[in-house]
Amino acid sequence: MNILKRLFHFLGGLYCAIGLIAITALIVIIGTFLESYTDSHLYAAQWTYNHPFFAFLLWLFFINILFSSLRRWPFKTRHIPFLVTHLGLLMVLGGTIIKNKWGVQGNMVVVEGSASQHIYFPHSYALQIEKKKTAGSKTNETAILPIRLQSYQNYQPSTFKDLHVRILETSPHVSEQLETWMKGETAWITGYPPFKVHPWNAFDPLPISSTLPLYEQTGWKVTALRTDSIKEAMQEAFQSETFLTIHFRESSTFAKRLSLVDALKEPLVLDEGTLQTTLSFPHSPIDGLQNPSLHFRWILNESKQAETFTVPLKGSQALDTVLESPSFYALPFLAIEIEKPPHLLLIENQQKDTWIAAFNGDGKISDQLLKKGVPETLISYDGGFGGYTAQTSLPFTGRVLPQEKKDKQVLENLALRIEAAMDSGPILSPPLQLLQQACKKCEASLAASLTHFIYDWHMRYSLLYPIEKIANNSLATVFSALDWESVAKPERQALLWISLLFEHLKKPVREGEDLLTFLKKHKWPLTAALTELSEEKKKSPYFLSILAQQIFALAPHLPQLDESLFHSPLYQAHLLSAYLKAYDIEYASLQQPSEITETASLQLEAPLTPVYHRQPLLSKLEDQRPCVYAEVKEGPKKQLIALAYNPFGTGLKWPVLGDYLIRFQPSYNEIPYRVRLREGRQINYADSTQPYSYESDIIISDGKGKSFPTTLSMNRVYETWDGYRFYMAGLSAPEQQAKQVHLVINYDPAKYFLTYPGALIVTLGILLLFWMWPYKQLGDKR
Amino acid sequence: MRLIAILILLCSLGSSSFSYALSKEEMPVSYKGRFRPADAYAKLWLYELYHAQELKKGALESKGLFPDSSLDFLWHLHFLGSSDSEETPLFWIQTADLKKKAGLDLLYSRFSYKELTEALYHNDQTSVQLFGPLALSQFLQLYTEPSNRSQTDYFELSKLAPGLWLGFENDGITVKASPDTVPWSYFSAGQLLASQARQNPKKLLAAHRSHTEELTTLLSNLQHFKELTGTVNKNEKAYDDAFQALKIKKIDPKEIEQNLEQRFPLMQRLRSAGSILKMLPSRYSSHEWFSLHALKVKVYHPVKNELSLVGNFTPFSDVEFQNIREKYLKWEHSYLNKEETSQFENEFWEILQKNYKTLLENPYQHAQGKALYYPSEIQLKLERFYYHYPLTNGLIIAYCLTSLLLVFALRFPSAGWKKAAYVALTLSFFLHTCVIALRCYILGRAPVTNMFETVLYVPWIAVLASLILYFFFRQLSLLLAASLVSICLLTLLYVTDLQHGLENVQAVLDSQFWLIIHVLLVVGSYGLFALGGILGHFYLGGWILYKKETTWMRSVAKIIVQTLYMGIALLIPGTILGGIWAAESWGRFWDWDPKESWAFISSCIYLIWIHAYRFNRISHFGLAVGAVTGLLAISFTWYGVNYILGTGLHSYGFGSGGEGLYYLFLIIELIFLCYALTIYYRSQNKRRVSKPL
């Protein structure tokens, strides 16, 4: 009894009080510094405010205050302030304890237009389980199963009677990575058997992992590599087994086929000249392949004159041979075709970024970079119950047409365009009028005749149409009907002079001599106008047109030529080409760059699987991502699954046992109110970004069909009749289109009869302590 | 509060010829969320880049300019642009580090636009030194963000420049790709920006923080300065060109109208008409004001098929708008031609003011349960007055004089000195009250929403408490302690660079009732504890001097008890009521937030001393030690939580700087305490009296 009495007096005594206050203050000081140092409130709280010892201290406080009051029994007037203060403190402490036990405090995140009935408890752990709807039910059933982060725990959701979940192991912090195409030593493309991933060093021979019918049932070579030499691997894949066929336009029969590797190794020596081949393959680790292209340099033996061509390998202009410098012939006289077995290359680097490159049968490349394997498109099968796949699509064409067919297509397009233009009945230039009259006589189409002639002329690779009869019959009849008499005499003379002059120009053009110096050397009278042309135009067909026009101007002053040529069938095409040339109508001026539309795409899918790596613990607990390894059982079916914590409960739910989806997330509770967000807004002070007010218009509806529209803002709370309070706690960034509002919802049964009155009583008590001057006498006595 | 403001007004009415009309210095300008008198605006604007509210005498003389005030200089920039002051040292750089990196003279602190752009954009060496850390911080920011869960270790810094990529290479951070524009073209791919960055990216980020902040501010200031082109407006020129091009093509007027509006939206053009001196309200969105240059914006008129001056975009009547424009154009014309402007200028201000008055009645911004009004004429006048005179410095002088008088009165005790000192303190206090009341009236709220305001408020409470306690104790040292508290804290205001302007309150704090209850109580307690702390020093100092308790010290100790009681009576209820505010407004009562925690710790410390004293465990000496240690705890609650811990929910007063000095202060205080304690124990031992501490 004596001991109990002494204990009572000690617990209610001054030294105990001072000791308690000091220890508590010390712990709180440590807590604030821990929080500042780790930037983690949770971390600090775990060692201080949330530690059981701290709770023990609070209980001691409670006892100390209680006993110290009781020790003053029987109470006297001078004890009133003391008692009032301590009563208030007891009430506040009691209120806090009751709220923790029976109150509700949680968060809700609502997006504009949506509604929610769930409040989340941050930093709590639970498994959300969703069952696939059966024939009887309309929607999927959902259950939330709170768990503890401890191994060997059994859980059984009450909603799904047969389901058992057993947590086998936990890990405090993991990093999640979504694997797609490459998983460990194997690579996956949905629909095909998995194949091997090879480690690869630059300049090794390229391994082939598999051959798959990826597109149009043709066998595609597929290579999966794990390497950091992305560029080298792509280049190697492009070069291997690739063949070039080189056509010379002038002689349609000659073609040379050789492997790309050989062509790159040493120049190709032919009778007329030498062809050098180089491959440019610029690759940036960020933007991927940029304008890969093949470059050809053709050097004529006689003149050492060089022409360069480029064949782009990627994009819409791919595989069109393009002249690098302007020429009198708008098209290069080389046509290059590439041939290679179609190849698909999958590469993963150390940082787990994935490159996918496809090379089609024409050597055309399309590639894609998938950062950290995160897919551009995610496909869920059967709402996730069938799993997820990542999809990528590479712009892709099957084999393109051979050059000849391609040209024909271009021609048809041209004819169509001319016909369309003719419909509006334009005023035609004289050479076209001439041709039109002839066409009328023979009932031929002007557009078809013109395009055929121009193409034929162009393919002759000659300044004017050669002096020969045209091969095409229908054209020949049209040409025989040309009425040259309708052309004025000076113009006819001019045409003859053009024919003569261009005959002389043939050689210098072929040998690449500068035409202007050639003309100057031969005392051409009108070089001034030609000199003024830009460098580019000086080398283009336009230069010759100007020259022809100059002859038109000079013709009246020139000696007469024999006009009988106009009746010779051999000369019809030749002279018409001269006439057209003077009006700058030829292939080069009519043609538009052709564009091949990407007709198809190569769709590839890979199953999506998460992989978790254990990470060192973070000091900021809020950012930590725990992981559980669970066994899910239903009857005889059993499956093991690893799940990483999803702090906002917004990520993918993973399929398990075929009928269930599961996600590791914060626990939530259903409240009897449903909150729908109509609008969230931030009102700023005038002309600034400083917020004046955060507001959200919400509709709160209860289960009985009653709704209360209201507006929440910081410092303006909505409280339902039964004590649920809705607070606006946060608003998503102003840039975001659909605003997201973060609400805090709480229900505190004790606040009106314990916490708040307690707080007021403490305040009153302290004022009384001061006002009633209870210690005055004591102080004076001293 | 209003009463006091009216009192001040009455005083000024009596003293000077008070006219109700606003002068041109008092006309409202929209700046940083408030409408301020033009004069105050000009001072704040200049301070932003120049770090002084007025230009140095003769700063612009070489350019043939003699602006009388910052406002004059601003009008010069408004009309003529910044091109003729590009070589004037206008941009303040604080740290030697930045000057060193930019290759600037360390002996100067202000530099010209030209010098700075040279260093920033035209010199590859300094440019890399300046922008390298900036890019690095941006990168580390992205890298250390919690949203970077997948630990991506390279990023495009599109905020700085699209196409600028940084990434880790082994442990170092290198440039992966850089765009072709200066200054980024000085960086090459593969260039190492930091080595050994992997281990502690946050530390590295913190190390670059001050550089980044300073440079970012400087860059935006330079940009802003460059955009001041006076009456020449690039956008308007582009608009005119576009119109001419369309007109030549003989396009249908309807289409021209559509095309022009699509490419050059009118609101956009009004907004970009000028970036300084925004003095014209808009009728479309009342919180947005436009520069006077907006009056000259042209719009396409489809019927006439030509450009004409923009129609009325203000909330004023059309007639008035035309009138305002006419007057403004006259003024501008005379200004540009260097003619006598005052007549046109006055006419313009007169009519603008007349129209401004019509806006005052209705709020310009509504929100749930509150609304914002334009400042009244009196508020504008008072605000100009507030900025025009160095009021807080005046307070320091007043308190210094008072202290001097008090020291005299203590040294040579006579009724005359005593009276004089008391009157001086009362006068200083009155002045102090006026300053605080002025702030309250201008801002329409309690004066305790940021660090500056609390530092102004705490000494006021201390002096108030001392004046009240003086009635009971008649002890001059009490008054001296209070005026010392004032001098210390107000000098702190003077030497530190706290946000001194009159600013808006954060949305979170915008609750008049709770703000007054909670913050005034808690911060008020700081004043009492500061008073108690200084008195504690007196007591301990007395012990060091006399090595025993004198009667003077006894009376001082008695006051200490009272200050601690009063402080606790404010602090604990204030903290608890803060909890109720939190519970009412945010749904939680107590969360162990650092500010709350330290309020709790301070309360605990005072409670320990008070309990110990109350139950006779310590004597007056212990109480004085308690008052001093308590003051240290309070100083940490006040300064340390915001500036040293820098975390938590009470984030409205966070800042940095001064840590070193604060630690020095703590160490000096501790040495003082130890010294006093040794003296105390020695004297106790000599007397061999075992008295409680």
PDB file of N, CA and C in Angstrom, chain A residues 504-569:
ATOM      1  N   HIS A 504      25.892  20.593-131.727  1.00  0.00           N
ATOM      2  CA  HIS A 504      27.262  20.961-131.345  1.00  0.00           C
ATOM      3  C   HIS A 504      27.474  20.905-129.832  1.00  0.00           C
ATOM      4  N   LEU A 505      26.382  21.067-129.107  1.00  0.00           N
ATOM      5  CA  LEU A 505      26.526  21.096-127.642  1.00  0.00           C
ATOM      6  C   LEU A 505      26.633  19.702-127.043  1.00  0.00           C
ATOM      7  N   LYS A 506      26.246  18.701-127.812  1.00  0.00           N
ATOM      8  CA  LYS A 506      26.203  17.343-127.295  1.00  0.00           C
ATOM      9  C   LYS A 506      27.516  16.939-126.619  1.00  0.00           C
ATOM     10  N   LYS A 507      28.580  17.208-127.345  1.00  0.00           N
ATOM     11  CA  LYS A 507      29.873  16.733-126.855  1.00  0.00           C
ATOM     12  C   LYS A 507      30.274  17.408-125.527  1.00  0.00           C
ATOM     13  N   PRO A 508      30.292  18.727-125.506  1.00  0.00           N
ATOM     14  CA  PRO A 508      30.660  19.348-124.223  1.00  0.00           C
ATOM     15  C   PRO A 508      29.755  18.921-123.078  1.00  0.00           C
ATOM     16  N   VAL A 509      28.463  18.735-123.348  1.00  0.00           N
ATOM     17  CA  VAL A 509      27.567  18.315-122.261  1.00  0.00           C
ATOM     18  C   VAL A 509      27.974  16.940-121.769  1.00  0.00           C
ATOM     19  N   ARG A 510      28.219  16.062-122.699  1.00  0.00           N
ATOM     20  CA  ARG A 510      28.583  14.699-122.314  1.00  0.00           C
ATOM     21  C   ARG A 510      29.880  14.687-121.514  1.00  0.00           C
ATOM     22  N   GLU A 511      30.803  15.564-121.909  1.00  0.00           N
ATOM     23  CA  GLU A 511      32.108  15.561-121.251  1.00  0.00           C
ATOM     24  C   GLU A 511      32.150  16.475-120.035  1.00  0.00           C
ATOM     25  N   GLY A 512      31.014  17.038-119.752  1.00  0.00           N
ATOM     26  CA  GLY A 512      30.939  17.841-118.529  1.00  0.00           C
ATOM     27  C   GLY A 512      31.633  19.180-118.624  1.00  0.00           C
ATOM     28  N   GLU A 513      31.872  19.647-119.808  1.00  0.00           N
ATOM     29  CA  GLU A 513      32.524  20.949-119.956  1.00  0.00           C
ATOM     30  C   GLU A 513      31.518  22.045-119.582  1.00  0.00           C
ATOM     31  N   ASP A 514      32.032  23.158-119.107  1.00  0.00           N
ATOM     32  CA  ASP A 514      31.126  24.250-118.757  1.00  0.00           C
ATOM     33  C   ASP A 514      30.575  24.871-120.032  1.00  0.00           C
ATOM     34  N   LEU A 515      29.256  24.857-120.153  1.00  0.00           N
ATOM     35  CA  LEU A 515      28.629  25.293-121.392  1.00  0.00           C
ATOM     36  C   LEU A 515      28.855  26.778-121.661  1.00  0.00           C
ATOM     37  N   LEU A 516      28.884  27.554-120.608  1.00  0.00           N
ATOM     38  CA  LEU A 516      29.009  28.993-120.778  1.00  0.00           C
ATOM     39  C   LEU A 516      30.373  29.336-121.399  1.00  0.00           C
ATOM     40  N   THR A 517      31.430  28.723-120.850  1.00  0.00           N
ATOM     41  CA  THR A 517      32.758  28.982-121.427  1.00  0.00           C
ATOM     42  C   THR A 517      32.821  28.467-122.867  1.00  0.00           C
ATOM     43  N   PHE A 518      32.167  27.318-123.075  1.00  0.00           N
ATOM     44  CA  PHE A 518      32.139  26.762-124.434  1.00  0.00           C
ATOM     45  C   PHE A 518      31.495  27.760-125.401  1.00  0.00           C
ATOM     46  N   LEU A 519      30.356  28.326-124.955  1.00  0.00           N
ATOM     47  CA  LEU A 519      29.647  29.274-125.818  1.00  0.00           C
ATOM     48  C   LEU A 519      30.494  30.524-126.040  1.00  0.00           C
ATOM     49  N   LYS A 520      31.130  30.970-124.942  1.00  0.00           N
ATOM     50  CA  LYS A 520      31.960  32.163-125.063  1.00  0.00           C
ATOM     51  C   LYS A 520      33.104  31.919-126.031  1.00  0.00           C
ATOM     52  N   LYS A 521      33.662  30.726-125.915  1.00  0.00           N
ATOM     53  CA  LYS A 521      34.798  30.373-126.778  1.00  0.00           C
ATOM     54  C   LYS A 521      34.378  30.433-128.243  1.00  0.00           C
ATOM     55  N   HIS A 522      33.150  29.999-128.499  1.00  0.00           N
ATOM     56  CA  HIS A 522      32.671  30.004-129.876  1.00  0.00           C
ATOM     57  C   HIS A 522      31.926  31.272-130.218  1.00  0.00           C
ATOM     58  N   LYS A 523      32.136  32.300-129.422  1.00  0.00           N
ATOM     59  CA  LYS A 523      31.638  33.648-129.732  1.00  0.00           C
ATOM     60  C   LYS A 523      30.129  33.703-129.818  1.00  0.00           C
ATOM     61  N   TRP A 524      29.465  33.067-128.893  1.00  0.00           N
ATOM     62  CA  TRP A 524      27.995  33.191-128.830  1.00  0.00           C
ATOM     63  C   TRP A 524      27.681  34.630-128.446  1.00  0.00           C
ATOM     64  N   PRO A 525      26.811  35.312-129.185  1.00  0.00           N
ATOM     65  CA  PRO A 525      26.660  36.753-128.977  1.00  0.00           C
ATOM     66  C   PRO A 525      25.909  37.136-127.693  1.00  0.00           C
ATOM     67  N   LEU A 526      25.065  36.251-127.162  1.00  0.00           N
ATOM     68  CA  LEU A 526      24.188  36.698-126.076  1.00  0.00           C
ATOM     69  C   LEU A 526      24.559  36.057-124.727  1.00  0.00           C
ATOM     70  N   THR A 527      25.848  36.026-124.421  1.00  0.00           N
ATOM     71  CA  THR A 527      26.231  35.354-123.168  1.00  0.00           C
ATOM     72  C   THR A 527      25.891  36.167-121.928  1.00  0.00           C
ATOM     73  N   ALA A 528      25.707  37.480-122.118  1.00  0.00           N
ATOM     74  CA  ALA A 528      25.481  38.345-120.949  1.00  0.00           C
ATOM     75  C   ALA A 528      24.307  37.845-120.110  1.00  0.00           C
ATOM     76  N   ALA A 529      23.166  37.568-120.807  1.00  0.00           N
ATOM     77  CA  ALA A 529      21.963  37.139-120.101  1.00  0.00           C
ATOM     78  C   ALA A 529      22.191  35.800-119.405  1.00  0.00           C
ATOM     79  N   LEU A 530      23.004  34.968-120.043  1.00  0.00           N
ATOM     80  CA  LEU A 530      23.234  33.633-119.470  1.00  0.00           C
ATOM     81  C   LEU A 530      24.124  33.708-118.230  1.00  0.00           C
ATOM     82  N   THR A 531      25.072  34.648-118.279  1.00  0.00           N
ATOM     83  CA  THR A 531      25.982  34.770-117.138  1.00  0.00           C
ATOM     84  C   THR A 531      25.232  35.143-115.865  1.00  0.00           C
ATOM     85  N   GLU A 532      24.157  35.869-116.071  1.00  0.00           N
ATOM     86  CA  GLU A 532      23.429  36.345-114.888  1.00  0.00           C
ATOM     87  C   GLU A 532      22.677  35.243-114.151  1.00  0.00           C
ATOM     88  N   LEU A 533      22.495  34.122-114.805  1.00  0.00           N
ATOM     89  CA  LEU A 533      21.746  33.041-114.155  1.00  0.00           C
ATOM     90  C   LEU A 533      22.494  32.522-112.933  1.00  0.00           C
ATOM     91  N   SER A 534      21.734  31.982-112.011  1.00  0.00           N
ATOM     92  CA  SER A 534      22.387  31.435-110.822  1.00  0.00           C
ATOM     93  C   SER A 534      23.166  30.180-111.191  1.00  0.00           C
ATOM     94  N   GLU A 535      24.135  29.856-110.349  1.00  0.00           N
ATOM     95  CA  GLU A 535      25.016  28.714-110.617  1.00  0.00           C
ATOM     96  C   GLU A 535      24.204  27.443-110.828  1.00  0.00           C
ATOM     97  N   GLU A 536      23.171  27.329-110.043  1.00  0.00           N
ATOM     98  CA  GLU A 536      22.382  26.106-110.125  1.00  0.00           C
ATOM     99  C   GLU A 536      21.668  26.020-111.472  1.00  0.00           C
ATOM    100  N   LYS A 537      21.115  27.163-111.885  1.00  0.00           N
ATOM    101  CA  LYS A 537      20.360  27.177-113.143  1.00  0.00           C
ATOM    102  C   LYS A 537      21.281  26.984-114.340  1.00  0.00           C
ATOM    103  N   LYS A 538      22.528  27.429-114.166  1.00  0.00           N
ATOM    104  CA  LYS A 538      23.469  27.273-115.280  1.00  0.00           C
ATOM    105  C   LYS A 538      23.678  25.816-115.612  1.00  0.00           C
ATOM    106  N   LYS A 539      23.452  24.954-114.659  1.00  0.00           N
ATOM    107  CA  LYS A 539      23.707  23.540-114.916  1.00  0.00           C
ATOM    108  C   LYS A 539      22.414  22.767-115.126  1.00  0.00           C
ATOM    109  N   SER A 540      21.281  23.465-115.121  1.00  0.00           N
ATOM    110  CA  SER A 540      20.020  22.731-115.219  1.00  0.00           C
ATOM    111  C   SER A 540      19.468  22.821-116.640  1.00  0.00           C
ATOM    112  N   PRO A 541      18.473  21.993-116.940  1.00  0.00           N
ATOM    113  CA  PRO A 541      17.881  22.015-118.277  1.00  0.00           C
ATOM    114  C   PRO A 541      17.342  23.402-118.636  1.00  0.00           C
ATOM    115  N   TYR A 542      17.060  24.173-117.629  1.00  0.00           N
ATOM    116  CA  TYR A 542      16.521  25.518-117.859  1.00  0.00           C
ATOM    117  C   TYR A 542      17.485  26.359-118.685  1.00  0.00           C
ATOM    118  N   PHE A 543      18.775  26.153-118.486  1.00  0.00           N
ATOM    119  CA  PHE A 543      19.810  26.875-119.224  1.00  0.00           C
ATOM    120  C   PHE A 543      19.628  26.675-120.728  1.00  0.00           C
ATOM    121  N   LEU A 544      19.378  25.430-121.090  1.00  0.00           N
ATOM    122  CA  LEU A 544      19.210  25.116-122.510  1.00  0.00           C
ATOM    123  C   LEU A 544      17.938  25.749-123.059  1.00  0.00           C
ATOM    124  N   SER A 545      16.902  25.818-122.232  1.00  0.00           N
ATOM    125  CA  SER A 545      15.667  26.464-122.684  1.00  0.00           C
ATOM    126  C   SER A 545      15.917  27.929-123.005  1.00  0.00           C
ATOM    127  N   ILE A 546      16.689  28.564-122.139  1.00  0.00           N
ATOM    128  CA  ILE A 546      16.993  29.980-122.367  1.00  0.00           C
ATOM    129  C   ILE A 546      17.759  30.131-123.677  1.00  0.00           C
ATOM    130  N   LEU A 547      18.690  29.216-123.855  1.00  0.00           N
ATOM    131  CA  LEU A 547      19.492  29.246-125.080  1.00  0.00           C
ATOM    132  C   LEU A 547      18.585  29.118-126.300  1.00  0.00           C
ATOM    133  N   ALA A 548      17.619  28.186-126.229  1.00  0.00           N
ATOM    134  CA  ALA A 548      16.685  27.988-127.342  1.00  0.00           C
ATOM    135  C   ALA A 548      15.869  29.255-127.580  1.00  0.00           C
ATOM    136  N   GLN A 549      15.462  29.893-126.492  1.00  0.00           N
ATOM    137  CA  GLN A 549      14.679  31.121-126.650  1.00  0.00           C
ATOM    138  C   GLN A 549      15.513  32.212-127.309  1.00  0.00           C
ATOM    139  N   GLN A 550      16.806  32.248-126.963  1.00  0.00           N
ATOM    140  CA  GLN A 550      17.687  33.243-127.585  1.00  0.00           C
ATOM    141  C   GLN A 550      17.754  33.029-129.094  1.00  0.00           C
ATOM    142  N   ILE A 551      17.779  31.754-129.491  1.00  0.00           N
ATOM    143  CA  ILE A 551      17.820  31.480-130.925  1.00  0.00           C
ATOM    144  C   ILE A 551      16.552  31.991-131.595  1.00  0.00           C
ATOM    145  N   PHE A 552      15.421  31.816-130.886  1.00  0.00           N
ATOM    146  CA  PHE A 552      14.171  32.353-131.449  1.00  0.00           C
ATOM    147  C   PHE A 552      14.301  33.843-131.747  1.00  0.00           C
ATOM    148  N   ALA A 553      14.987  34.530-130.838  1.00  0.00           N
ATOM    149  CA  ALA A 553      15.146  35.967-131.031  1.00  0.00           C
ATOM    150  C   ALA A 553      16.115  36.286-132.168  1.00  0.00           C
ATOM    151  N   LEU A 554      17.119  35.412-132.307  1.00  0.00           N
ATOM    152  CA  LEU A 554      18.168  35.685-133.298  1.00  0.00           C
ATOM    153  C   LEU A 554      17.785  35.242-134.707  1.00  0.00           C
ATOM    154  N   ALA A 555      16.866  34.267-134.799  1.00  0.00           N
ATOM    155  CA  ALA A 555      16.594  33.580-136.066  1.00  0.00           C
ATOM    156  C   ALA A 555      16.426  34.509-137.276  1.00  0.00           C
ATOM    157  N   PRO A 556      15.656  35.629-137.144  1.00  0.00           N
ATOM    158  CA  PRO A 556      15.454  36.468-138.335  1.00  0.00           C
ATOM    159  C   PRO A 556      16.759  37.000-138.915  1.00  0.00           C
ATOM    160  N   HIS A 557      17.775  37.103-138.053  1.00  0.00           N
ATOM    161  CA  HIS A 557      19.030  37.676-138.544  1.00  0.00           C
ATOM    162  C   HIS A 557      19.991  36.625-139.061  1.00  0.00           C
ATOM    163  N   LEU A 558      19.581  35.376-139.045  1.00  0.00           N
ATOM    164  CA  LEU A 558      20.491  34.294-139.434  1.00  0.00           C
ATOM    165  C   LEU A 558      20.216  33.869-140.868  1.00  0.00           C
ATOM    166  N   PRO A 559      21.190  33.246-141.472  1.00  0.00           N
ATOM    167  CA  PRO A 559      20.990  32.783-142.863  1.00  0.00           C
ATOM    168  C   PRO A 559      19.866  31.751-142.920  1.00  0.00           C
ATOM    169  N   GLN A 560      19.236  31.681-144.068  1.00  0.00           N
ATOM    170  CA  GLN A 560      18.138  30.734-144.283  1.00  0.00           C
ATOM    171  C   GLN A 560      18.659  29.305-144.280  1.00  0.00           C
ATOM    172  N   LEU A 561      17.872  28.387-143.724  1.00  0.00           N
ATOM    173  CA  LEU A 561      18.232  26.973-143.787  1.00  0.00           C
ATOM    174  C   LEU A 561      17.187  26.238-144.606  1.00  0.00           C
ATOM    175  N   ASP A 562      17.572  25.089-144.993  1.00  0.00           N
ATOM    176  CA  ASP A 562      16.687  24.284-145.854  1.00  0.00           C
ATOM    177  C   ASP A 562      15.506  23.781-145.032  1.00  0.00           C
ATOM    178  N   GLU A 563      14.277  24.092-145.464  1.00  0.00           N
ATOM    179  CA  GLU A 563      13.098  23.737-144.673  1.00  0.00           C
ATOM    180  C   GLU A 563      12.527  22.379-145.030  1.00  0.00           C
ATOM    181  N   SER A 564      13.200  21.693-145.919  1.00  0.00           N
ATOM    182  CA  SER A 564      12.625  20.403-146.329  1.00  0.00           C
ATOM    183  C   SER A 564      12.634  19.395-145.192  1.00  0.00           C
ATOM    184  N   LEU A 565      13.487  19.646-144.225  1.00  0.00           N
ATOM    185  CA  LEU A 565      13.554  18.735-143.084  1.00  0.00           C
ATOM    186  C   LEU A 565      12.191  18.563-142.419  1.00  0.00           C
ATOM    187  N   PHE A 566      11.337  19.613-142.476  1.00  0.00           N
ATOM    188  CA  PHE A 566      10.028  19.564-141.821  1.00  0.00           C
ATOM    189  C   PHE A 566       9.128  18.493-142.406  1.00  0.00           C
ATOM    190  N   HIS A 567       9.506  18.029-143.593  1.00  0.00           N
ATOM    191  CA  HIS A 567       8.649  16.999-144.197  1.00  0.00           C
ATOM    192  C   HIS A 567       9.230  15.623-143.990  1.00  0.00           C
ATOM    193  N   SER A 568      10.448  15.574-143.470  1.00  0.00           N
ATOM    194  CA  SER A 568      11.057  14.262-143.279  1.00  0.00           C
ATOM    195  C   SER A 568      10.488  13.600-142.022  1.00  0.00           C
ATOM    196  N   PRO A 569      10.021  12.360-142.130  1.00  0.00           N
ATOM    197  CA  PRO A 569       9.463  11.691-140.950  1.00  0.00           C
ATOM    198  C   PRO A 569      10.519  11.514-139.857  1.00  0.00           C
TER     199      PRO A 569
END
